[in-house]
Amino acid sequence: MLSAAIDYARSNYPRFLDELKDLIRIPSVSTLPEHKSDVLAAAQWLGRELTRIGMDHVEVITTPGHPLVYADWLHAPGKPTCLCYGHYDVQPPDPLDEWHSPPFEPTERNGNLYARGAVDDKGQMYMQVKALEALFAANKGKLPINIRVILEGEEEVGGEQIARFIREHSDLLKSDFALVCDTEMFAPELPTLCIGLRGLIYTEIEARGAKSDLHSGMYGGAAPNPFVALAQIIAQLKDGSGRLLIPGFYDAVRRPSDDELRAWQHLPFEEEHFRLTEVGSSRLTGEPGYSVLERTWARPTLDVHGMPGGFTGAGAKTVIPAKAIAKISMRLVPDQTPQQAFAQYKSYVESIRPDGIELDVRLIHSGDPIVVGTDNPYIQAATRALKKVWGKDTVFIRSGGSIPIVGDFERHLKIPSVLMGFGLPDDQIHAPNEKFHIANFYRGIESIIEFMNEVAV
Ligand code: BES
Ligand code: MN
Ligand code: MN
């Protein structure tokens, strides 16, 4: 028999999708200062919606950064309390000319909704709101369990404010577990729970040489070049095989258990298909002796994101820039810590500083790596719910991405997280033409409804 909540959701899907489109039209790009008021507008929009569906104590909490949105409904005595988490900020949409439809004008094409934030994370966050609405509507204004909602507007820039809020107000968020809908399914139609995320340190190295920009003909051969210095430093961060050369960096790395590694071998993964359709390069790189899943889920890595400075316009300018910056991040795995990893990196970079160059090695933001235990009733309830909706057994995976707050849920709230995501591997998150498969938006809502009902049992 169809539960009344699922029935309600199904008869309201077109409206749910229209509302999501309205939210997506607000360009809440957290990293760009010119979008600060849009981030606030998205928070207020969500606050109004949480009030409308029947949540109590709805509050848009201002912070020194972007706001948090809080709401609760705590009238199910004896039942567990779920902390629903999501983020309403998005990544910048560039490069704009590669989008087939404008990033903030959500557009339906072949069963997908294309827009920045469609799946990361507005669409996935909104599944939780709509599941709550359906449960309220079907149960005479009541929910099967207690709910707290906490939404943040700066996950994509490290999540500093929510981390601080949790440290300072852990009592206000007291819950039995967290539900995080911000991850992917391993393959279409394959219900998936994510049980591990990599951590991150995002850094900048600023290199300075001469006191001002110089003519490269007059001074080339005598003046130090900060870009060349950064290139020399970067070239010593990894060897040709992809292994990091930072002393001690691998000391804390914990190998996944044999059981976990064996389970990964049974996932439907084809390296050649991944190379061609997802990466699209002539070959894959990375440490020899580790599978692609191991390299992207359970090994630390380092990437260079951009090198601002100097002359990058069209044409040519013969200049020796006075300074140059490299934006470099490292993904971390259990049991590495951002503090120790950054200290190791900083002292190594300083030790290989080229002559005549001054360096500033800065930490921009960081997040802890996590693995969540599977031996709790919430994970079990989630697998039962997913089986009902998708008709298949759940696979447990890790992800190479990071959601900084999940570590804080574990450490400061002492609660496990259920990472139940419905993105697909080809959703192009952070890239042009991000999409959300609309059927997954709907079945995600149904999965969350069933999950809350299972937790209440
Ligand atoms: N939702 C992603 C993380 C993610 C991606 C989890 C794919 C699982 C699969 C999240 O919004 C994200 O992009 N996080 C950033 C965090 C960082 C900026 C602190 C990331 O991983 O780069
Ligand atoms: Mn996300
Ligand atoms: Mn993201």
Short mmCIF file of C-alpha atoms and ligand atoms in Angstrom, two decimals:
data_model
loop_
_atom_site.label_atom_id
_atom_site.label_comp_id
_atom_site.label_asym_id
_atom_site.label_seq_id
_atom_site.Cartn_x
_atom_site.Cartn_y
_atom_site.Cartn_z
CA MET A 1 0.00 0.00 0.00
CA LEU A 2 1.21 3.47 -0.85
CA SER A 3 1.80 5.59 2.23
CA ALA A 4 -0.23 8.79 2.38
CA ALA A 5 2.94 10.91 2.39
CA ILE A 6 4.21 9.35 -0.81
CA ASP A 7 0.78 9.77 -2.34
CA TYR A 8 0.82 13.46 -1.41
CA ALA A 9 4.34 13.91 -2.81
CA ARG A 10 3.41 12.28 -6.10
CA SER A 11 0.42 14.52 -6.61
CA ASN A 12 2.55 17.60 -5.94
CA TYR A 13 5.71 16.84 -7.95
CA PRO A 14 5.22 19.53 -10.62
CA ARG A 15 4.84 22.19 -7.93
CA PHE A 16 7.87 20.86 -6.01
CA LEU A 17 9.94 21.18 -9.18
CA ASP A 18 8.69 24.70 -9.87
CA GLU A 19 9.64 25.76 -6.35
CA LEU A 20 13.09 24.28 -6.78
CA LYS A 21 13.48 26.29 -9.97
CA ASP A 22 12.63 29.47 -8.05
CA LEU A 23 15.31 28.69 -5.48
CA ILE A 24 17.86 27.94 -8.20
CA ARG A 25 17.20 31.30 -9.88
CA ILE A 26 18.74 32.99 -6.85
CA PRO A 27 22.48 33.01 -7.74
CA SER A 28 23.80 32.25 -4.24
CA VAL A 29 27.50 31.94 -5.10
CA SER A 30 29.19 31.98 -1.71
CA THR A 31 32.73 32.71 -2.84
CA LEU A 32 31.92 35.89 -4.83
CA PRO A 33 31.39 39.03 -2.67
CA GLU A 34 29.06 40.55 -5.27
CA HIS A 35 26.58 37.71 -4.59
CA LYS A 36 26.41 38.21 -0.81
CA SER A 37 22.84 39.55 -0.97
CA ASP A 38 21.80 36.60 -3.15
CA VAL A 39 23.11 34.17 -0.56
CA LEU A 40 21.02 36.01 2.03
CA ALA A 41 17.99 35.98 -0.28
CA ALA A 42 18.28 32.19 -0.66
CA ALA A 43 18.44 31.80 3.13
CA GLN A 44 15.32 33.94 3.59
CA TRP A 45 13.50 32.05 0.83
CA LEU A 46 14.22 28.79 2.67
CA GLY A 47 13.19 30.25 6.01
CA ARG A 48 9.80 31.22 4.56
CA GLU A 49 9.34 27.78 3.04
CA LEU A 50 10.23 25.97 6.28
CA THR A 51 7.68 28.13 8.11
CA ARG A 52 5.04 27.45 5.48
CA ILE A 53 5.36 23.65 5.68
CA GLY A 54 4.89 23.70 9.48
CA MET A 55 8.34 23.82 11.10
CA ASP A 56 8.77 25.64 14.43
CA HIS A 57 11.43 28.12 15.55
CA VAL A 58 12.45 29.00 12.02
CA GLU A 59 15.38 31.39 12.13
CA VAL A 60 17.76 32.89 9.62
CA ILE A 61 20.84 33.22 11.80
CA THR A 62 23.21 35.95 10.70
CA THR A 63 26.94 35.30 11.15
CA PRO A 64 30.14 37.15 10.26
CA GLY A 65 29.98 35.11 7.05
CA HIS A 66 26.86 33.86 5.28
CA PRO A 67 23.70 33.04 7.28
CA LEU A 68 22.56 29.72 8.68
CA VAL A 69 18.94 28.62 8.51
CA TYR A 70 17.58 26.74 11.52
CA ALA A 71 14.19 25.15 12.15
CA ASP A 72 12.88 22.36 14.33
CA TRP A 73 9.83 20.26 15.07
CA LEU A 74 10.18 18.36 18.35
CA HIS A 75 6.77 16.93 19.16
CA ALA A 76 7.40 13.20 18.77
CA PRO A 77 8.26 12.15 22.33
CA GLY A 78 10.21 8.92 22.58
CA LYS A 79 11.22 9.06 18.91
CA PRO A 80 14.72 9.82 17.62
CA THR A 81 15.76 13.29 16.49
CA CYS A 82 17.15 13.73 12.99
CA LEU A 83 19.37 16.69 12.08
CA CYS A 84 18.66 17.48 8.42
CA TYR A 85 21.65 19.20 6.83
CA GLY A 86 22.11 20.80 3.43
CA HIS A 87 23.80 23.79 1.81
CA TYR A 88 22.11 26.45 -0.27
CA ASP A 89 25.25 28.08 -1.62
CA VAL A 90 26.65 27.11 -4.99
CA GLN A 91 29.93 27.21 -6.89
CA PRO A 92 30.64 29.99 -9.42
CA PRO A 93 29.11 29.17 -12.83
CA ASP A 94 32.13 29.94 -15.03
CA PRO A 95 33.11 29.23 -17.80
CA LEU A 96 29.79 30.71 -18.92
CA ASP A 97 30.13 30.10 -22.65
CA GLU A 98 30.17 26.33 -22.13
CA TRP A 99 26.62 26.21 -20.72
CA HIS A 100 23.92 25.09 -23.16
CA SER A 101 21.35 27.08 -21.14
CA PRO A 102 22.04 29.90 -18.65
CA PRO A 103 23.31 28.56 -15.28
CA PHE A 104 20.71 30.36 -13.18
CA GLU A 105 17.79 29.78 -15.57
CA PRO A 106 16.88 26.17 -14.71
CA THR A 107 16.03 24.32 -17.91
CA GLU A 108 14.51 20.88 -18.46
CA ARG A 109 16.07 18.71 -21.14
CA ASN A 110 15.67 14.95 -21.56
CA GLY A 111 14.51 14.27 -18.03
CA ASN A 112 17.15 16.44 -16.38
CA LEU A 113 17.09 19.85 -14.78
CA TYR A 114 20.13 21.85 -15.88
CA ALA A 115 21.39 24.68 -13.65
CA ARG A 116 24.12 25.60 -11.18
CA GLY A 117 23.08 24.07 -7.86
CA ALA A 118 20.51 21.72 -9.43
CA VAL A 119 22.06 18.76 -7.62
CA ASP A 120 24.82 20.38 -5.48
CA ASP A 121 23.08 21.02 -3.28
CA LYS A 122 19.85 22.96 -3.77
CA GLY A 123 17.98 20.09 -5.40
CA GLN A 124 19.18 17.54 -2.86
CA MET A 125 18.62 19.85 0.09
CA TYR A 126 15.12 20.63 -1.18
CA MET A 127 14.25 16.91 -1.30
CA GLN A 128 14.48 16.94 2.48
CA VAL A 129 12.19 19.98 2.76
CA LYS A 130 9.62 18.39 0.45
CA ALA A 131 9.78 15.05 2.27
CA LEU A 132 8.99 16.93 5.50
CA GLU A 133 6.13 18.78 3.81
CA ALA A 134 4.65 15.50 2.58
CA LEU A 135 4.97 13.90 6.02
CA PHE A 136 3.28 16.89 7.68
CA ALA A 137 0.48 16.88 5.11
CA ALA A 138 -0.17 13.16 5.40
CA ASN A 139 -0.08 13.00 9.22
CA LYS A 140 -2.34 15.90 10.23
CA GLY A 141 0.50 18.34 10.83
CA LYS A 142 2.73 15.87 12.65
CA LEU A 143 6.04 14.20 11.79
CA PRO A 144 6.93 10.57 12.60
CA ILE A 145 10.18 11.63 14.34
CA ASN A 146 11.71 14.79 15.79
CA ILE A 147 13.44 17.02 13.29
CA ARG A 148 16.00 19.76 13.40
CA VAL A 149 17.05 21.46 10.18
CA ILE A 150 20.34 23.30 9.76
CA LEU A 151 21.22 24.74 6.36
CA GLU A 152 24.41 26.61 5.58
CA GLY A 153 25.38 29.13 2.92
CA GLU A 154 29.12 28.61 2.75
CA GLU A 155 29.82 24.90 2.39
CA GLU A 156 31.54 25.54 -0.93
CA VAL A 157 34.02 27.84 0.79
CA GLY A 158 34.86 25.64 3.74
CA GLY A 159 31.89 25.96 6.12
CA GLU A 160 33.59 28.04 8.79
CA GLN A 161 30.42 29.56 10.27
CA ILE A 162 28.47 26.33 10.72
CA ALA A 163 31.55 24.76 12.29
CA ARG A 164 31.75 27.61 14.79
CA PHE A 165 28.01 27.45 15.46
CA ILE A 166 28.26 23.75 16.26
CA ARG A 167 31.21 24.24 18.58
CA GLU A 168 29.43 27.06 20.44
CA HIS A 169 25.85 25.74 20.42
CA SER A 170 26.09 21.96 20.37
CA ASP A 171 23.14 21.88 22.82
CA LEU A 172 20.86 23.64 20.27
CA LEU A 173 21.53 20.95 17.68
CA LYS A 174 21.28 17.96 20.01
CA SER A 175 20.14 15.07 17.79
CA ASP A 176 20.53 11.33 17.42
CA PHE A 177 21.85 11.34 13.86
CA ALA A 178 22.29 13.62 10.88
CA LEU A 179 20.83 13.18 7.41
CA VAL A 180 23.05 14.66 4.69
CA CYS A 181 21.79 14.64 1.10
CA ASP A 182 24.81 15.96 -0.79
CA THR A 183 26.49 12.91 -2.31
CA GLU A 184 26.08 10.65 -5.33
CA MET A 185 24.75 7.27 -6.29
CA PHE A 186 27.46 4.97 -7.58
CA ALA A 187 25.49 4.30 -10.76
CA PRO A 188 21.99 5.07 -12.04
CA GLU A 189 19.30 2.98 -10.28
CA LEU A 190 21.82 1.76 -7.69
CA PRO A 191 20.81 2.90 -4.18
CA THR A 192 23.92 4.12 -2.45
CA LEU A 193 25.02 5.23 0.97
CA CYS A 194 28.29 7.10 1.23
CA ILE A 195 30.30 6.11 4.29
CA GLY A 196 33.51 8.02 3.75
CA LEU A 197 34.59 11.46 2.56
CA ARG A 198 38.02 12.86 2.00
CA GLY A 199 39.18 15.87 3.95
CA LEU A 200 40.79 18.93 2.45
CA ILE A 201 43.34 21.65 2.99
CA TYR A 202 43.01 24.52 0.52
CA THR A 203 46.15 26.66 0.41
CA GLU A 204 47.81 29.54 -1.37
CA ILE A 205 51.52 30.03 -1.88
CA GLU A 206 52.47 33.62 -2.57
CA ALA A 207 55.94 34.08 -4.06
CA ARG A 208 57.60 37.49 -4.20
CA GLY A 209 60.80 38.43 -6.03
CA ALA A 210 61.62 41.98 -7.16
CA LYS A 211 60.14 45.07 -5.50
CA SER A 212 57.97 45.78 -8.58
CA ASP A 213 57.19 44.36 -12.01
CA LEU A 214 60.24 44.60 -14.28
CA HIS A 215 61.13 44.61 -17.99
CA SER A 216 62.19 41.05 -18.74
CA GLY A 217 64.77 42.16 -21.28
CA MET A 218 66.54 44.57 -19.00
CA TYR A 219 66.40 42.39 -15.89
CA GLY A 220 65.90 38.83 -17.17
CA GLY A 221 69.01 36.90 -16.14
CA ALA A 222 69.40 38.85 -12.93
CA ALA A 223 65.97 39.20 -11.29
CA PRO A 224 64.17 36.21 -9.69
CA ASN A 225 60.88 35.19 -11.31
CA PRO A 226 58.13 34.17 -8.84
CA PHE A 227 56.28 32.06 -11.43
CA VAL A 228 59.39 30.03 -12.18
CA ALA A 229 59.93 29.68 -8.45
CA LEU A 230 56.37 28.39 -7.97
CA ALA A 231 56.82 25.99 -10.89
CA GLN A 232 59.98 24.64 -9.27
CA ILE A 233 58.20 24.24 -5.94
CA ILE A 234 55.15 22.58 -7.50
CA ALA A 235 57.36 20.19 -9.43
CA GLN A 236 58.78 18.96 -6.14
CA LEU A 237 55.42 18.34 -4.48
CA LYS A 238 54.74 15.11 -6.39
CA ASP A 239 56.93 12.61 -8.20
CA GLY A 240 56.22 11.44 -11.74
CA SER A 241 53.95 8.65 -10.51
CA GLY A 242 51.72 10.95 -8.50
CA ARG A 243 53.12 10.19 -5.06
CA LEU A 244 53.37 13.22 -2.81
CA LEU A 245 56.91 14.08 -1.72
CA ILE A 246 56.00 15.95 1.47
CA PRO A 247 57.89 14.20 4.28
CA GLY A 248 55.62 12.32 6.68
CA PHE A 249 52.46 13.03 4.65
CA TYR A 250 51.48 9.37 4.37
CA ASP A 251 52.34 8.40 7.96
CA ALA A 252 48.76 8.75 9.26
CA VAL A 253 47.07 7.21 6.20
CA ARG A 254 44.95 4.22 7.21
CA ARG A 255 44.37 1.55 4.59
CA PRO A 256 40.71 0.53 4.16
CA SER A 257 39.92 -2.89 5.61
CA ASP A 258 40.24 -5.95 3.38
CA ASP A 259 36.46 -6.31 3.53
CA GLU A 260 35.92 -2.77 2.29
CA LEU A 261 38.47 -3.13 -0.50
CA ARG A 262 36.88 -6.43 -1.56
CA ALA A 263 33.43 -4.82 -1.64
CA TRP A 264 34.77 -2.09 -3.94
CA GLN A 265 35.92 -4.74 -6.38
CA HIS A 266 32.33 -5.85 -6.77
CA LEU A 267 30.98 -2.41 -7.62
CA PRO A 268 30.02 -1.95 -11.27
CA PHE A 269 33.08 0.06 -12.27
CA GLU A 270 34.90 0.01 -15.58
CA GLU A 271 38.09 2.00 -15.64
CA GLU A 272 38.01 2.50 -19.40
CA HIS A 273 34.43 3.74 -19.34
CA PHE A 274 35.30 6.12 -16.48
CA ARG A 275 38.32 7.42 -18.42
CA LEU A 276 36.38 8.02 -21.60
CA THR A 277 33.02 9.29 -20.39
CA GLU A 278 33.75 11.01 -17.08
CA VAL A 279 37.36 12.20 -17.39
CA GLY A 280 37.78 12.32 -21.15
CA SER A 281 41.58 12.26 -21.12
CA SER A 282 44.04 10.09 -23.05
CA ARG A 283 45.06 8.27 -19.87
CA LEU A 284 44.46 8.25 -16.15
CA THR A 285 47.19 9.28 -13.74
CA GLY A 286 47.94 8.47 -10.12
CA GLU A 287 49.84 6.23 -7.80
CA PRO A 288 50.72 2.84 -9.24
CA GLY A 289 49.45 -0.18 -7.32
CA TYR A 290 46.13 1.40 -6.32
CA SER A 291 42.82 1.06 -8.17
CA VAL A 292 41.02 4.19 -9.38
CA LEU A 293 38.48 3.86 -6.56
CA GLU A 294 41.27 3.55 -4.02
CA ARG A 295 43.14 6.50 -5.51
CA THR A 296 40.09 8.77 -5.49
CA TRP A 297 38.51 7.60 -2.22
CA ALA A 298 41.24 6.44 0.12
CA ARG A 299 44.53 8.07 -0.90
CA PRO A 300 45.61 11.67 -0.36
CA THR A 301 46.13 13.78 -3.48
CA LEU A 302 47.32 17.25 -4.43
CA ASP A 303 46.00 19.53 -7.15
CA VAL A 304 46.86 22.97 -8.49
CA HIS A 305 43.79 25.08 -9.24
CA GLY A 306 45.15 28.29 -10.69
CA MET A 307 48.06 30.68 -10.60
CA PRO A 308 46.87 34.28 -10.44
CA GLY A 309 49.32 37.03 -11.25
CA GLY A 310 51.56 38.27 -14.04
CA PHE A 311 50.23 38.81 -17.52
CA THR A 312 47.42 36.56 -18.73
CA GLY A 313 45.67 38.73 -21.32
CA ALA A 314 45.64 38.17 -25.07
CA GLY A 315 48.91 38.96 -26.81
CA ALA A 316 52.29 39.31 -25.16
CA LYS A 317 53.83 41.41 -22.43
CA THR A 318 57.49 41.03 -21.53
CA VAL A 319 57.31 41.35 -17.77
CA ILE A 320 58.91 39.73 -14.77
CA PRO A 321 56.05 39.91 -12.25
CA ALA A 322 56.92 41.01 -8.75
CA LYS A 323 54.67 38.37 -7.27
CA ALA A 324 52.73 35.26 -8.18
CA ILE A 325 50.27 33.01 -6.37
CA ALA A 326 49.51 29.31 -6.66
CA LYS A 327 46.21 27.93 -5.36
CA ILE A 328 46.91 24.37 -4.27
CA SER A 329 44.75 21.92 -2.36
CA MET A 330 45.30 18.49 -0.90
CA ARG A 331 42.61 15.89 -0.25
CA LEU A 332 43.14 14.02 3.00
CA VAL A 333 42.06 10.59 4.15
CA PRO A 334 41.62 9.01 7.60
CA ASP A 335 43.54 9.41 9.92
CA GLN A 336 45.25 12.51 8.54
CA THR A 337 44.35 15.81 10.19
CA PRO A 338 44.25 19.18 8.41
CA GLN A 339 46.45 20.73 11.13
CA GLN A 340 49.25 18.21 10.77
CA ALA A 341 49.01 17.97 6.98
CA PHE A 342 49.25 21.74 6.62
CA ALA A 343 52.21 21.94 8.99
CA GLN A 344 54.05 19.24 7.02
CA TYR A 345 53.27 20.95 3.70
CA LYS A 346 54.25 24.42 4.89
CA SER A 347 57.58 23.40 6.32
CA TYR A 348 58.43 21.34 3.23
CA VAL A 349 57.53 24.20 0.84
CA GLU A 350 59.62 26.61 2.88
CA SER A 351 62.52 24.15 2.84
CA ILE A 352 62.58 24.09 -0.98
CA ARG A 353 62.22 27.87 -1.41
CA PRO A 354 64.32 29.04 -4.40
CA ASP A 355 66.97 31.69 -3.73
CA GLY A 356 65.84 35.29 -3.96
CA ILE A 357 62.17 34.45 -3.39
CA GLU A 358 60.05 35.22 -0.34
CA LEU A 359 57.17 32.86 0.37
CA ASP A 360 53.89 33.09 2.21
CA VAL A 361 52.19 29.72 2.66
CA ARG A 362 48.57 30.27 3.72
CA LEU A 363 45.73 27.96 4.72
CA ILE A 364 42.45 29.19 3.19
CA HIS A 365 40.14 26.54 4.60
CA SER A 366 40.11 22.91 5.63
CA GLY A 367 37.91 19.96 6.49
CA ASP A 368 38.49 16.63 8.18
CA PRO A 369 38.32 13.28 6.40
CA ILE A 370 35.68 10.93 7.78
CA VAL A 371 34.47 7.37 7.72
CA VAL A 372 31.09 6.71 9.31
CA GLY A 373 30.27 3.46 11.03
CA THR A 374 27.61 1.24 9.49
CA ASP A 375 26.65 -0.49 12.72
CA ASN A 376 23.96 1.95 13.84
CA PRO A 377 20.16 1.65 13.49
CA TYR A 378 19.96 4.71 11.21
CA ILE A 379 22.11 3.19 8.47
CA GLN A 380 20.04 0.02 8.78
CA ALA A 381 16.80 2.01 8.49
CA ALA A 382 18.22 3.80 5.44
CA THR A 383 18.99 0.55 3.64
CA ARG A 384 15.45 -0.72 4.32
CA ALA A 385 13.96 2.53 3.01
CA LEU A 386 16.14 2.48 -0.12
CA LYS A 387 15.17 -1.13 -0.78
CA LYS A 388 11.49 -0.15 -0.69
CA VAL A 389 11.91 2.70 -3.13
CA TRP A 390 14.57 1.35 -5.50
CA GLY A 391 13.91 -2.40 -5.15
CA LYS A 392 17.61 -3.16 -4.69
CA ASP A 393 20.17 -3.70 -1.96
CA THR A 394 22.21 -0.64 -1.05
CA VAL A 395 25.88 -0.36 -1.96
CA PHE A 396 28.25 1.37 0.46
CA ILE A 397 30.83 3.62 -1.13
CA ARG A 398 33.19 6.42 -0.21
CA SER A 399 33.54 9.67 -2.10
CA GLY A 400 36.61 11.67 -2.97
CA GLY A 401 34.83 14.97 -2.24
CA SER A 402 34.59 16.73 1.08
CA ILE A 403 31.73 17.98 3.27
CA PRO A 404 33.58 19.63 6.14
CA ILE A 405 30.71 19.67 8.63
CA VAL A 406 30.26 15.90 8.73
CA GLY A 407 33.43 15.57 10.80
CA ASP A 408 32.10 18.17 13.24
CA PHE A 409 28.80 16.28 13.59
CA GLU A 410 30.83 13.30 14.69
CA ARG A 411 33.31 15.13 16.92
CA HIS A 412 31.19 17.86 18.51
CA LEU A 413 27.65 16.45 18.40
CA LYS A 414 28.86 12.86 18.75
CA ILE A 415 26.31 11.65 16.20
CA PRO A 416 26.63 9.50 13.07
CA SER A 417 25.67 10.86 9.67
CA VAL A 418 23.59 9.09 7.05
CA LEU A 419 24.95 10.32 3.70
CA MET A 420 22.07 9.49 1.38
CA GLY A 421 22.65 11.10 -2.00
CA PHE A 422 20.88 10.90 -5.35
CA GLY A 423 23.29 12.68 -7.67
CA LEU A 424 24.65 10.72 -10.63
CA PRO A 425 28.30 10.38 -11.64
CA ASP A 426 27.74 12.45 -14.80
CA ASP A 427 25.89 15.32 -13.09
CA GLN A 428 28.83 17.68 -13.73
CA ILE A 429 28.84 19.26 -10.28
CA HIS A 430 31.06 22.37 -10.09
CA ALA A 431 31.29 22.25 -13.90
CA PRO A 432 29.32 23.73 -16.81
CA ASN A 433 25.93 22.08 -17.44
CA GLU A 434 25.40 20.77 -13.93
CA LYS A 435 22.18 18.78 -13.84
CA PHE A 436 19.87 16.82 -11.57
CA HIS A 437 18.03 13.83 -12.98
CA ILE A 438 14.44 14.84 -12.23
CA ALA A 439 13.35 11.25 -11.51
CA ASN A 440 16.05 11.15 -8.83
CA PHE A 441 14.69 14.34 -7.27
CA TYR A 442 11.32 12.61 -6.94
CA ARG A 443 12.62 9.22 -5.81
CA GLY A 444 14.97 10.97 -3.43
CA ILE A 445 11.96 12.60 -1.78
CA GLU A 446 10.28 9.20 -1.53
CA SER A 447 13.44 7.65 -0.10
CA ILE A 448 13.61 10.29 2.62
CA ILE A 449 9.92 9.83 3.46
CA GLU A 450 10.41 6.08 3.80
CA PHE A 451 13.60 6.63 5.77
CA MET A 452 11.89 8.85 8.35
CA ASN A 453 9.06 6.34 8.64
CA GLU A 454 11.58 3.49 9.13
CA VAL A 455 13.45 5.43 11.80
CA ALA A 456 10.17 5.94 13.65
CA VAL A 457 9.43 2.20 13.82
N1 BES B 1 28.67 17.90 -2.38
C1 BES B 1 30.04 18.19 -2.51
C2 BES B 1 30.93 17.09 -1.97
C3 BES B 1 30.77 15.79 -2.69
C4 BES B 1 30.91 15.70 -4.05
C5 BES B 1 30.48 14.65 -1.97
C6 BES B 1 30.74 14.49 -4.70
C7 BES B 1 30.33 13.46 -2.62
C8 BES B 1 30.45 13.38 -3.98
C9 BES B 1 30.33 19.49 -1.78
O1 BES B 1 29.42 20.50 -2.07
C10 BES B 1 31.66 20.02 -2.23
O2 BES B 1 31.82 20.31 -3.37
N2 BES B 1 32.57 20.16 -1.30
C11 BES B 1 33.79 20.85 -1.53
C12 BES B 1 34.22 21.22 -0.16
C13 BES B 1 35.28 22.20 -0.03
C14 BES B 1 35.14 23.41 -0.85
C15 BES B 1 35.53 22.51 1.41
C16 BES B 1 34.77 19.95 -2.22
O3 BES B 1 34.74 18.73 -2.05
O4 BES B 1 35.59 20.47 -2.97
MN MN B 2 27.51 19.84 -1.95
MN MN B 3 30.02 21.35 -4.05
#
